[in-house]
Tab-separated table of C-alpha atoms and ligand atoms in Angstrom:
chain	number	residue	atom	x	y	z
Q	1	MET	CA	330.212	77.883	-68.460
Q	2	PRO	CA	329.914	74.524	-66.778
Q	3	PHE	CA	330.560	75.872	-63.283
Q	4	MET	CA	327.707	78.381	-63.460
Q	5	MET	CA	325.302	75.783	-64.746
Q	6	LYS	CA	326.198	73.487	-61.971
Q	7	ARG	CA	325.655	76.197	-59.389
Q	8	ARG	CA	322.305	77.080	-60.829
Q	9	GLN	CA	321.229	73.439	-60.720
Q	10	LEU	CA	322.240	73.271	-57.095
Q	11	LEU	CA	320.206	76.362	-56.258
Q	12	MET	CA	317.142	74.935	-57.957
Q	13	THR	CA	317.537	71.655	-56.112
Q	14	ALA	CA	317.880	73.484	-52.826
Q	15	SER	CA	314.708	75.494	-53.338
Q	16	ALA	CA	312.724	72.403	-54.348
Q	17	ALA	CA	313.934	70.623	-51.213
Q	18	THR	CA	312.921	73.602	-49.063
Q	19	ALA	CA	309.453	73.631	-50.582
Q	20	ALA	CA	309.035	69.917	-49.914
Q	21	ALA	CA	310.179	70.325	-46.321
Q	22	LEU	CA	307.725	73.162	-45.729
Q	23	ALA	CA	304.745	71.304	-47.201
Q	24	PRO	CA	302.741	69.536	-44.499
Q	25	ARG	CA	302.389	65.788	-44.827
Q	26	ARG	CA	298.641	66.204	-44.651
Q	27	ALA	CA	297.263	69.608	-45.453
Q	28	PHE	CA	293.810	68.690	-44.172
Q	29	ALA	CA	292.133	67.771	-40.930
Q	30	GLN	CA	289.827	64.804	-40.584
Q	31	GLN	CA	286.461	65.679	-41.972
Q	32	THR	CA	282.871	64.582	-41.784
Q	33	LEU	CA	281.340	64.231	-45.223
Q	34	ASP	CA	277.629	63.872	-45.896
Q	35	VAL	CA	275.837	62.000	-48.633
Q	36	GLU	CA	272.108	62.655	-48.718
Q	37	MET	CA	269.495	60.124	-49.724
Q	38	LEU	CA	266.980	62.059	-51.795
Q	39	ASN	CA	263.802	61.508	-53.775
Q	40	ARG	CA	264.842	64.171	-56.257
Q	41	HIS	CA	268.204	65.438	-57.420
Q	42	PRO	CA	268.585	69.099	-56.360
Q	43	GLU	CA	269.709	70.287	-59.807
Q	44	GLU	CA	268.927	67.585	-62.334
Q	45	ARG	CA	265.713	65.870	-63.313
Q	46	ILE	CA	266.592	62.551	-61.712
Q	47	ASN	CA	264.583	60.751	-59.048
Q	48	MET	CA	265.991	58.648	-56.199
Q	49	VAL	CA	269.592	59.676	-55.805
Q	50	PHE	CA	272.535	59.700	-53.470
Q	51	TYR	CA	273.817	63.250	-53.417
Q	52	PRO	CA	276.593	63.595	-54.241
Q	53	ASP	CA	276.915	60.193	-55.896
Q	54	ILE	CA	280.716	60.374	-56.025
Q	55	ILE	CA	282.507	61.560	-52.937
Q	56	VAL	CA	286.231	61.743	-52.263
Q	57	ALA	CA	287.513	61.146	-48.751
Q	58	GLN	CA	290.822	60.864	-46.954
Q	59	PRO	CA	291.659	58.017	-44.575
Q	60	GLY	CA	290.238	58.881	-41.167
Q	61	ASP	CA	287.319	60.827	-42.556
Q	62	THR	CA	283.791	60.040	-41.429
Q	63	LEU	CA	281.092	59.668	-44.028
Q	64	ARG	CA	277.437	59.954	-43.086
Q	65	PHE	CA	274.529	58.804	-45.204
Q	66	ILE	CA	271.713	61.166	-44.266
Q	67	PRO	CA	268.100	59.981	-44.751
Q	68	THR	CA	266.866	63.425	-45.820
Q	69	ASP	CA	263.956	61.803	-47.647
Q	70	ARG	CA	262.227	58.624	-46.500
Q	71	GLY	CA	262.265	55.187	-48.056
Q	72	HIS	CA	265.971	54.769	-48.730
Q	73	ASN	CA	268.892	52.819	-47.366
Q	74	THR	CA	272.563	52.312	-48.119
Q	75	VAL	CA	274.168	48.923	-48.686
Q	76	SER	CA	277.693	48.179	-49.839
Q	77	VAL	CA	277.961	46.067	-52.988
Q	78	ASP	CA	279.807	42.733	-52.804
Q	79	GLY	CA	283.077	42.920	-54.688
Q	80	MET	CA	283.143	46.725	-54.643
Q	81	LEU	CA	285.089	47.291	-51.430
Q	82	PRO	CA	288.833	47.459	-50.843
Q	83	ASP	CA	290.392	44.481	-49.010
Q	84	GLY	CA	290.114	45.032	-45.288
Q	85	ALA	CA	287.217	47.491	-45.472
Q	86	ASP	CA	284.011	46.605	-43.624
Q	87	ASP	CA	280.809	46.145	-45.558
Q	88	TRP	CA	277.638	47.893	-44.390
Q	89	ARG	CA	273.886	47.478	-44.604
Q	90	GLY	CA	271.699	50.278	-43.352
Q	91	GLY	CA	268.032	49.896	-42.541
Q	92	ILE	CA	265.399	51.893	-44.371
Q	93	ASN	CA	265.481	55.538	-43.165
Q	94	GLU	CA	268.576	54.789	-41.094
Q	95	GLU	CA	271.476	57.204	-40.929
Q	96	VAL	CA	274.700	55.262	-41.465
Q	97	GLU	CA	278.096	56.486	-40.408
Q	98	LEU	CA	281.269	55.038	-41.897
Q	99	ASN	CA	284.740	55.590	-40.561
Q	100	LEU	CA	286.814	55.380	-43.698
Q	101	GLN	CA	290.316	54.036	-43.146
Q	102	VAL	CA	291.170	51.913	-46.178
Q	103	PRO	CA	292.084	53.667	-49.435
Q	104	GLY	CA	290.231	52.446	-52.489
Q	105	PHE	CA	286.899	52.410	-54.278
Q	106	TYR	CA	283.618	51.647	-52.516
Q	107	GLY	CA	280.377	50.982	-54.381
Q	108	TYR	CA	276.952	51.026	-52.781
Q	109	VAL	CA	273.273	51.024	-53.650
Q	110	CYS	CA	269.891	51.796	-52.147
Q	111	GLN	CA	268.117	48.428	-52.074
Q	112	PRO	CA	264.534	49.620	-52.617
Q	113	HIS	CA	265.715	51.619	-55.642
Q	114	VAL	CA	268.181	49.284	-57.301
Q	115	SER	CA	265.850	49.131	-60.313
Q	116	LEU	CA	265.999	52.941	-60.513
Q	117	ALA	CA	269.807	52.790	-60.359
Q	118	MET	CA	270.125	54.584	-57.032
Q	119	ALA	CA	273.832	54.008	-56.450
Q	120	GLY	CA	277.041	55.786	-55.633
Q	121	MET	CA	280.788	55.547	-55.149
Q	122	ILE	CA	283.175	56.577	-52.399
Q	123	VAL	CA	286.812	57.168	-53.292
Q	124	VAL	CA	289.250	57.077	-50.386
Q	125	GLU	CA	292.608	58.539	-51.330
Q	126	GLY	CA	295.930	57.136	-50.134
Q	127	ASP	CA	298.462	54.356	-50.633
Q	128	GLY	CA	296.972	51.313	-52.319
Q	129	LYS	CA	293.948	53.245	-53.530
Q	130	MET	CA	294.094	51.667	-57.005
Q	131	ASP	CA	294.397	48.084	-55.690
Q	132	ASN	CA	290.683	47.333	-56.008
Q	133	TYR	CA	289.877	49.655	-58.886
Q	134	GLU	CA	289.668	47.088	-61.688
Q	135	ALA	CA	287.870	44.575	-59.458
Q	136	ALA	CA	285.256	47.132	-58.401
Q	137	LYS	CA	284.808	48.312	-61.963
Q	138	SER	CA	284.358	44.814	-63.369
Q	139	VAL	CA	281.533	43.754	-61.023
Q	140	SER	CA	278.414	43.137	-63.087
Q	141	HIS	CA	275.095	44.579	-62.039
Q	142	ARG	CA	271.453	43.908	-62.658
Q	143	PRO	CA	269.240	45.331	-63.910
Q	144	ARG	CA	270.830	46.945	-66.945
Q	145	ARG	CA	269.960	50.385	-65.641
Q	146	LEU	CA	272.118	49.829	-62.547
Q	147	GLN	CA	274.969	48.606	-64.741
Q	148	ASP	CA	274.662	51.786	-66.819
Q	149	LYS	CA	274.743	53.875	-63.634
Q	150	PHE	CA	277.925	52.253	-62.339
Q	151	ASP	CA	279.492	52.527	-65.802
Q	152	ALA	CA	278.674	56.252	-65.769
Q	153	LEU	CA	280.093	56.640	-62.246
Q	154	PHE	CA	283.387	55.023	-63.283
Q	155	GLU	CA	283.492	57.196	-66.394
Q	156	GLN	CA	283.073	60.269	-64.225
Q	157	ILE	CA	285.721	59.023	-61.779
Q	158	GLU	CA	288.133	58.683	-64.698
Q	159	ALA	CA	287.168	62.059	-66.162
Q	160	ASP	CA	287.775	63.672	-62.777
Q	161	GLY	CA	291.241	62.137	-62.610
Q	162	LEU	CA	290.343	60.082	-59.533
Q	163	ALA	CA	291.403	56.756	-61.062
Q	164	ALA	CA	295.079	57.495	-60.507
Q	165	THR	CA	297.448	57.426	-57.565
S	201	CU	CU1	266.420	54.816	-52.446
């Protein structure tokens, strides 16, 4: 019966519209996220790490790099920031606070431990997030160990479904 089908379709449309109207535009408040700079990974047998080494933020969130252990810093990597995002360069043992506004992919390293592949990624969700994905991913790194680390980070980002709008 065509009439009944039509009515049922209308009901389904109406309930979907109601659900969309009830859903908040942003279901989260602005947050402060911490990344620790550590001599030892808390669970794995890896030395000199950012923990966690992949962190997902929303625009407006604050990210703090905490110098839990000494001898580390955090420095953004050229070519691994979204357009319009500020670069950063922390001193050794310095806590660095970023106010994340621009969606996209941010790569960073610890300078004293570049050779040990101490590196990490920040993913800021939102419109235009994917704009710098390929550019950030295609930056080449030295030494080889750092390249392998960034390759592994991007693999994990893809596995976690973060490389999608
Ligand atoms: Cu370090």
